[in-house]
PDB file of C-alpha atoms in Angstrom:
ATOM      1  CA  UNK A   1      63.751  25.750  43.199  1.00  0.00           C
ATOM      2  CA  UNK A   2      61.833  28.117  40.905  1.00  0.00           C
ATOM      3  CA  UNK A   3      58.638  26.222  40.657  1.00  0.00           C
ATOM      4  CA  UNK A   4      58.484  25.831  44.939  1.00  0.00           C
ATOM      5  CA  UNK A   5      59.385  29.605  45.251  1.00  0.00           C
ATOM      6  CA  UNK A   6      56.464  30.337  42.692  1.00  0.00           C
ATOM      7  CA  UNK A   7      54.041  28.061  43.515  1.00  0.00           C
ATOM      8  CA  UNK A   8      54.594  29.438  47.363  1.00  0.00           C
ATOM      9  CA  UNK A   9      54.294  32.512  46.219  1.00  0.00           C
ATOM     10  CA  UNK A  10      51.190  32.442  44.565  1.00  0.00           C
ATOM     11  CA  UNK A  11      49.648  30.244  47.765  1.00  0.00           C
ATOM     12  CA  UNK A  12      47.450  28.151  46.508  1.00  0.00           C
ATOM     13  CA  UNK A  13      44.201  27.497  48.272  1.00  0.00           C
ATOM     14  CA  UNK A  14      41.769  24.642  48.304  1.00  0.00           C
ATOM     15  CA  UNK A  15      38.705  25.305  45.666  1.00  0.00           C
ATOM     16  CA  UNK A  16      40.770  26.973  43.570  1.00  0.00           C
ATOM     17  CA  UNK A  17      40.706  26.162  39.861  1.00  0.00           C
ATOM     18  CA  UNK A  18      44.619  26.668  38.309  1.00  0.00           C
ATOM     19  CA  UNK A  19      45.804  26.317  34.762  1.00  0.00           C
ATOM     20  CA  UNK A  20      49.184  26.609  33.247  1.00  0.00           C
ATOM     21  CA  UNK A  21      48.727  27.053  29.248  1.00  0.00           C
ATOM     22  CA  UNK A  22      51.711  26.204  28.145  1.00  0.00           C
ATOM     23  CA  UNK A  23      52.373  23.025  30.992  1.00  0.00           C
ATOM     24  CA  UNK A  24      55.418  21.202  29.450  1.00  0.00           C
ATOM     25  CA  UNK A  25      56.434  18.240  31.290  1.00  0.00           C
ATOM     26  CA  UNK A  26      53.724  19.666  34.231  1.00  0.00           C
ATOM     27  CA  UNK A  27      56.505  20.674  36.757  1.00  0.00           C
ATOM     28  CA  UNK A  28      54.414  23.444  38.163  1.00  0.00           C
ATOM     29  CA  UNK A  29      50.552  21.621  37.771  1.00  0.00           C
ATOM     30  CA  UNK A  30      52.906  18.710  39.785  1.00  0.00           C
ATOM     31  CA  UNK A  31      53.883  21.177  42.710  1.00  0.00           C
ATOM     32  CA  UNK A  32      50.660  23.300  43.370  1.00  0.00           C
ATOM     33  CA  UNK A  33      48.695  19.827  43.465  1.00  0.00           C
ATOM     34  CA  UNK A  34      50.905  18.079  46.063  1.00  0.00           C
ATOM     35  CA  UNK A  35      50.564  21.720  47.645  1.00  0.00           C
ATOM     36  CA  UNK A  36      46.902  21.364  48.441  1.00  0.00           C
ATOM     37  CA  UNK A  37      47.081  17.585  48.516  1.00  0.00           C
ATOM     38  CA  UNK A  38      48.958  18.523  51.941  1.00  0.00           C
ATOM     39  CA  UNK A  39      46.891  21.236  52.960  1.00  0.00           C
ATOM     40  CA  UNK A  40      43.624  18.801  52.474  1.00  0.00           C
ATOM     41  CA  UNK A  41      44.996  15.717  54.398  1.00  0.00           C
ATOM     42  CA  UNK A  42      46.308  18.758  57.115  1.00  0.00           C
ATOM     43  CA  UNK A  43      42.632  19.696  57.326  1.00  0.00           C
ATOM     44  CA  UNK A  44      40.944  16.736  57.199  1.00  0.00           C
ATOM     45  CA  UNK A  45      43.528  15.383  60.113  1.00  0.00           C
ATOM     46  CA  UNK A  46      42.344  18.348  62.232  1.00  0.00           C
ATOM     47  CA  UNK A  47      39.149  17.824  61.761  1.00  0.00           C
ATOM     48  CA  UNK A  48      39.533  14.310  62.700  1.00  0.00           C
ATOM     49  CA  UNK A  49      41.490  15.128  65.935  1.00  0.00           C
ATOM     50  CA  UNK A  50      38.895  18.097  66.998  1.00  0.00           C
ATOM     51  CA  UNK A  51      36.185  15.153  66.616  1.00  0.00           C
ATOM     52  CA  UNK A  52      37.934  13.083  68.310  1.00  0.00           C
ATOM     53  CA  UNK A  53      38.705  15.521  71.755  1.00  0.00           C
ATOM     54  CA  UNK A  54      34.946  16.075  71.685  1.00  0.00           C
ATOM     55  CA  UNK A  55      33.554  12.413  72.100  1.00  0.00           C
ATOM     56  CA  UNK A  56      36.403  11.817  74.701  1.00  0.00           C
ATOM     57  CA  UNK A  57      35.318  14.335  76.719  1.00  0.00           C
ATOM     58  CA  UNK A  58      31.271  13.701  76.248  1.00  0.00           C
ATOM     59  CA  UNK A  59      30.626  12.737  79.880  1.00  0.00           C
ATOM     60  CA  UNK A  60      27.316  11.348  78.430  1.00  0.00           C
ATOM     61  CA  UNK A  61      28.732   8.438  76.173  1.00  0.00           C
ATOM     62  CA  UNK A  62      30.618   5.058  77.682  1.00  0.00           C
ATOM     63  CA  UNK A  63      33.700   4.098  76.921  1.00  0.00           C
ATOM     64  CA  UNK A  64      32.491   1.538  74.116  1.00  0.00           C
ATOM     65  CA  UNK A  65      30.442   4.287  72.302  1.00  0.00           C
ATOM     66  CA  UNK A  66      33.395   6.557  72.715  1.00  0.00           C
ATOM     67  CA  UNK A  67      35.520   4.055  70.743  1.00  0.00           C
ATOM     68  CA  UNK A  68      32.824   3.571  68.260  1.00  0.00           C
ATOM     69  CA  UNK A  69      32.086   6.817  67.631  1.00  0.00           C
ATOM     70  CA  UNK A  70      36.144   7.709  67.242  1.00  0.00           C
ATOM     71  CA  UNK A  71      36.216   4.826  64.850  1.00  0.00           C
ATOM     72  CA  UNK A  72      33.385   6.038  62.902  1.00  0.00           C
ATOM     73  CA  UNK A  73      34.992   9.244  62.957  1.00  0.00           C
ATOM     74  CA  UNK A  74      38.393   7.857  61.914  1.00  0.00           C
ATOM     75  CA  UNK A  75      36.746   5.711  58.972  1.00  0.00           C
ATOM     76  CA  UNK A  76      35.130   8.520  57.492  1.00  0.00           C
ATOM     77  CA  UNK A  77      38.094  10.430  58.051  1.00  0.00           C
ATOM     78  CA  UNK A  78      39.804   7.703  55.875  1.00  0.00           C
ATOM     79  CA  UNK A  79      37.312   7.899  53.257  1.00  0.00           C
ATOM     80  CA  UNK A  80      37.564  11.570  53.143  1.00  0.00           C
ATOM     81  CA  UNK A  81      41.290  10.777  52.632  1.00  0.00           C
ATOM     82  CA  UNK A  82      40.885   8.522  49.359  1.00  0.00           C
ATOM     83  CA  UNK A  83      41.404  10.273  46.241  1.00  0.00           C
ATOM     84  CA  UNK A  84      39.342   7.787  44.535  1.00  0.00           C
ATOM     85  CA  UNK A  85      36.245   8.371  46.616  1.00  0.00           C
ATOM     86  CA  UNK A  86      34.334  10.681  43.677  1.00  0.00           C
ATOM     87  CA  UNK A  87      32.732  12.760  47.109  1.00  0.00           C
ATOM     88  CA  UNK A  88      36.575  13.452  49.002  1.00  0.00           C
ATOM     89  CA  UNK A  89      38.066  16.672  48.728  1.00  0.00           C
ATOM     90  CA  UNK A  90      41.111  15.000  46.835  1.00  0.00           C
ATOM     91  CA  UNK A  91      38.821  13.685  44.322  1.00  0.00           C
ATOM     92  CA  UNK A  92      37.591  17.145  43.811  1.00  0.00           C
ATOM     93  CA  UNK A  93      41.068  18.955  42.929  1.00  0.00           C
ATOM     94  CA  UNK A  94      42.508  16.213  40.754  1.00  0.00           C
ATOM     95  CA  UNK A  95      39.276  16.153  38.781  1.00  0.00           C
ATOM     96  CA  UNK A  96      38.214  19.334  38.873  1.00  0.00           C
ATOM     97  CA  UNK A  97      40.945  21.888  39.768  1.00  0.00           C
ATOM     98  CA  UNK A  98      43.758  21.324  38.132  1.00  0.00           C
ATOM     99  CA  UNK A  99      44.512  22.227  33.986  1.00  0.00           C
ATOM    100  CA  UNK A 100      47.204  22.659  31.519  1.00  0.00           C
ATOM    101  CA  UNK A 101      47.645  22.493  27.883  1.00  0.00           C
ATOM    102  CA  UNK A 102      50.618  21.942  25.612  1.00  0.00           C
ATOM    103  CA  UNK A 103      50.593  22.576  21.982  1.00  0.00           C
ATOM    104  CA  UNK A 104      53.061  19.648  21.928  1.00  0.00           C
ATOM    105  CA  UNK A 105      51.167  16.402  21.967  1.00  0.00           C
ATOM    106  CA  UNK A 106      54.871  14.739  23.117  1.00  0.00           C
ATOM    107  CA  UNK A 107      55.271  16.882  26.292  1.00  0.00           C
ATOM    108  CA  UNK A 108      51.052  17.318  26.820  1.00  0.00           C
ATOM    109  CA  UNK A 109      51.516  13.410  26.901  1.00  0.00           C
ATOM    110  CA  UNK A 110      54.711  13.874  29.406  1.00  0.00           C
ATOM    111  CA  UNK A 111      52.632  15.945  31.597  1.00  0.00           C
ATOM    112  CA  UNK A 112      50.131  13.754  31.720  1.00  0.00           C
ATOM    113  CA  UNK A 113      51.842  10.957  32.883  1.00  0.00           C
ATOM    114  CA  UNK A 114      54.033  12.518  35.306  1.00  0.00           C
ATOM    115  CA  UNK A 115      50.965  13.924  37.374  1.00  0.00           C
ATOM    116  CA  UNK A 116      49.770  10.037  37.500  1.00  0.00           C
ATOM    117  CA  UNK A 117      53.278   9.209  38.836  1.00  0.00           C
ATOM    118  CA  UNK A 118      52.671  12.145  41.344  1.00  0.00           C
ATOM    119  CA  UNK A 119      48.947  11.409  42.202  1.00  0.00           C
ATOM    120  CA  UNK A 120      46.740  12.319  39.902  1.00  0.00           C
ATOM    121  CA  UNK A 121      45.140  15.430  38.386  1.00  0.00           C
ATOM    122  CA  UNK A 122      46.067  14.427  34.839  1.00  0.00           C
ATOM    123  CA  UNK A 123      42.221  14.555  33.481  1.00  0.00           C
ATOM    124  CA  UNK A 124      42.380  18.199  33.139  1.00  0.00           C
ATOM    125  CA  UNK A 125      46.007  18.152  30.510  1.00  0.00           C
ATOM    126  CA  UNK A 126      45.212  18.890  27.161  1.00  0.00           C
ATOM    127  CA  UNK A 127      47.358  18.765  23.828  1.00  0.00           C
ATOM    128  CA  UNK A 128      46.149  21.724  22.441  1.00  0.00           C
ATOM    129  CA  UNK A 129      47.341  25.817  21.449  1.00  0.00           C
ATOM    130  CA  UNK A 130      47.685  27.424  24.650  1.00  0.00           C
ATOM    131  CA  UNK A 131      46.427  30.259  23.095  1.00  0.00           C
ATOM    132  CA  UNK A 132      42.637  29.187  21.949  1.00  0.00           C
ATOM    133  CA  UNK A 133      39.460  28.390  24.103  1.00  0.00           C
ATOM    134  CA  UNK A 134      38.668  24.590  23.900  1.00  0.00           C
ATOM    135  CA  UNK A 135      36.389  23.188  26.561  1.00  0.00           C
ATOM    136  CA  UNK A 136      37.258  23.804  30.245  1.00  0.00           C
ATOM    137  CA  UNK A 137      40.300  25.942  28.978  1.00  0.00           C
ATOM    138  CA  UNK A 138      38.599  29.289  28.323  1.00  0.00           C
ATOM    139  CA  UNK A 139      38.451  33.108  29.398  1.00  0.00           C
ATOM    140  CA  UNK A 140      37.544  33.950  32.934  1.00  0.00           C
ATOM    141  CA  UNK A 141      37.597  30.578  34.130  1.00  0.00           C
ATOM    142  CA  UNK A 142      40.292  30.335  36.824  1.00  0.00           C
ATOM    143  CA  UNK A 143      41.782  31.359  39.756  1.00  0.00           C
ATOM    144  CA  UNK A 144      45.555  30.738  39.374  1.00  0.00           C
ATOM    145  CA  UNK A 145      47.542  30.989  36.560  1.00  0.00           C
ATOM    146  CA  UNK A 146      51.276  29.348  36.925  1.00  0.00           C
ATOM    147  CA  UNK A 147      53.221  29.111  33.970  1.00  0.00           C
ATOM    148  CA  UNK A 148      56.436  29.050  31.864  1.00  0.00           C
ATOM    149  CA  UNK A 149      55.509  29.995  28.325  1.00  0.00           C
ATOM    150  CA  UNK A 150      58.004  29.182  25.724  1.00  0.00           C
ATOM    151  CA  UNK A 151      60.141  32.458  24.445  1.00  0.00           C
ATOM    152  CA  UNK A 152      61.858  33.675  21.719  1.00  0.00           C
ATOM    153  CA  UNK A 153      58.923  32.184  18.870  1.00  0.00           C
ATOM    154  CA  UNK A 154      57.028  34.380  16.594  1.00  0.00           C
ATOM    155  CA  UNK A 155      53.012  34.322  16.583  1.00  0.00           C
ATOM    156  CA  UNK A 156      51.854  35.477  12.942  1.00  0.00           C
ATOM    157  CA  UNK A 157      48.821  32.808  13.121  1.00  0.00           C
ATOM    158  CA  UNK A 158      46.439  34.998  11.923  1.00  0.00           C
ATOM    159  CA  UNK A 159      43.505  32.697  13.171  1.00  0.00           C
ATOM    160  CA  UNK A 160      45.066  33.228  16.992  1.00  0.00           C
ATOM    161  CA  UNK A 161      46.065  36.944  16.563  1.00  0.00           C
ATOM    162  CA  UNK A 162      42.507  38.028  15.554  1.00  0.00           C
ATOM    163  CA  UNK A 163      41.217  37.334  19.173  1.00  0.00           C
ATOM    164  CA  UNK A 164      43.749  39.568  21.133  1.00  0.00           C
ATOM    165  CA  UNK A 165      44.752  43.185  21.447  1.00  0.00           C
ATOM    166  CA  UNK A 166      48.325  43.493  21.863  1.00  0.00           C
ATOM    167  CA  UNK A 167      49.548  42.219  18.135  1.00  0.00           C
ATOM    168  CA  UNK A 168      47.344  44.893  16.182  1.00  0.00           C
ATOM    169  CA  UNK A 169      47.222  42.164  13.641  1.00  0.00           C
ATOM    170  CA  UNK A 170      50.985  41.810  12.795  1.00  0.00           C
ATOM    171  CA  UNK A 171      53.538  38.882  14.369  1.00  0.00           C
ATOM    172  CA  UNK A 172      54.520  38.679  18.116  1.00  0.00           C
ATOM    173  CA  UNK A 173      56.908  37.636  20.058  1.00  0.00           C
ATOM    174  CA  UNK A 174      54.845  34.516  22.042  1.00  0.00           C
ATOM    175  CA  UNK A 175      56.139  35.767  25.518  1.00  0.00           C
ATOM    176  CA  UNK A 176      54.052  39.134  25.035  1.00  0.00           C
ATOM    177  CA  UNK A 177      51.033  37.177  23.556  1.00  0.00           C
ATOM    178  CA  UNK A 178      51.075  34.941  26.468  1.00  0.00           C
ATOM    179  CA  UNK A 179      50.863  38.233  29.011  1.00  0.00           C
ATOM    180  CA  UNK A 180      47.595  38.451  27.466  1.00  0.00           C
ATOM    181  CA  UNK A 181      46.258  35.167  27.171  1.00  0.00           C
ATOM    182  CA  UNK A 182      47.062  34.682  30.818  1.00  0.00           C
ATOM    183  CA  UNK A 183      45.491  38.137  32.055  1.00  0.00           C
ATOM    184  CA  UNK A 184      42.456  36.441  29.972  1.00  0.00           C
ATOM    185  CA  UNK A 185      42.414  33.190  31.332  1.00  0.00           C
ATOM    186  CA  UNK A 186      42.306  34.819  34.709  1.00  0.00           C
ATOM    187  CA  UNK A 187      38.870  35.356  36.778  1.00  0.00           C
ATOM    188  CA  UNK A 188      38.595  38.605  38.391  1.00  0.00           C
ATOM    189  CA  UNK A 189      40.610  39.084  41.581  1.00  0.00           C
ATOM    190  CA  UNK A 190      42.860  36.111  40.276  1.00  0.00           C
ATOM    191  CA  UNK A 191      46.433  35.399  40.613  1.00  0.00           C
ATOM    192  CA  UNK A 192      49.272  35.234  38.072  1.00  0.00           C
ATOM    193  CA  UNK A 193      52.840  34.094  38.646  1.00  0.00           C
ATOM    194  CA  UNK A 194      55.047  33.639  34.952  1.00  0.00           C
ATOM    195  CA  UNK A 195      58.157  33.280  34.445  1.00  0.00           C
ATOM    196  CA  UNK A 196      59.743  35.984  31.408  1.00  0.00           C
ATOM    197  CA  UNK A 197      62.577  37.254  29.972  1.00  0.00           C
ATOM    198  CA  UNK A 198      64.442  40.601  30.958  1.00  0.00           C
ATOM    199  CA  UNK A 199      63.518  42.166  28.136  1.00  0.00           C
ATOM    200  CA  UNK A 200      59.853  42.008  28.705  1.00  0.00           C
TER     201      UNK A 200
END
């Protein structure tokens, strides 16, 4: 119930490029894909139906070019459709839209496997530290963050703490250090939906 009411929240739109640094078993990566998924195959059925009132009504064509045309239409529609096609739109936001990282190789693994189960999308998991820049996981680089960092831990890494503000170079609760990282993760104008304690 959480992860719908968040991952509504935040609407997620086709395009957009979403991470969750700290993904665990990939509950909310799992949700905001099948969220576009639907809003792509929506689309593309629209598109397909728009197509489809024009050629009827082209007084020009026959009624065997119609059909031919419509099943063009309908084919490409199809192909459109086909998240292995490497040029659909589905293609596009498992491959290149959707991120997480776990420092636990055990639940980055989890995560990994449960967005196969539900799809796709799993190229973009990572066992790594939520908290460092390795490859596509970096500052400034998406539009959505959706996450439920891990509370209660102490940061006192001094190798992490040395690239943020907020410690001032003494140990942190990881809930506040994750405030940050997120905020950095974030392009400008980007969303951020995280769930924290009362105390913070």
């Amino acid at each position: 119930t959480i992860v719908e009411f968040m991952v509504d929240m935040i609407a997620p739109q086709e395009n957009e490029i979403v991470c969750d640094p700290a993904c665990g078993s990939g509950g909310f990566l799992i949700r905001y894909f099948q969220k576009v998924s639907d809003k792509i195959l929506l689309r593309l059925e629209s598109d397909y139906q728009k197509q489809k009132q024009e050629i009827e009504k082209n007084t020009k064509l026959s009624k065997e070019q119609k059909n031919s045309q419509i099943f063009s239409a309908f084919k490409n529609t199809e192909k459109l459709s086909d998240i292995t096609n490497s040029h659909s739109p589905l293609w596009h936001l498992a491959n290149g839209c959707i991120f997480g990282t776990d420092a636990n190789e055990r639940m980055a693994r989890t995560s990994k496997m449960n967005m196969i189960m539900h799809g796709d999308g799993h190229g973009g998991i990572r066992h790594q530290n939520g908290f460092k820049n390795i490859d596509d996981i970096k500052e400034d680089a998406f539009n959505v963050i959706i996450t439920n960092p891990p509370f209660g831990s102490v940061v006192n890494d001094i190798s992490i703490l040395s690239n943020y503000t907020l410690p001032n170079k003494k140990p942190i609760r990881e809930e506040f250090l994750f405030i940050e990282r997120c905020l950095g993760l974030l392009k400008s104008g980007g969303r951020l939906a995280i769930v924290l304690p009362e105390s913070v």
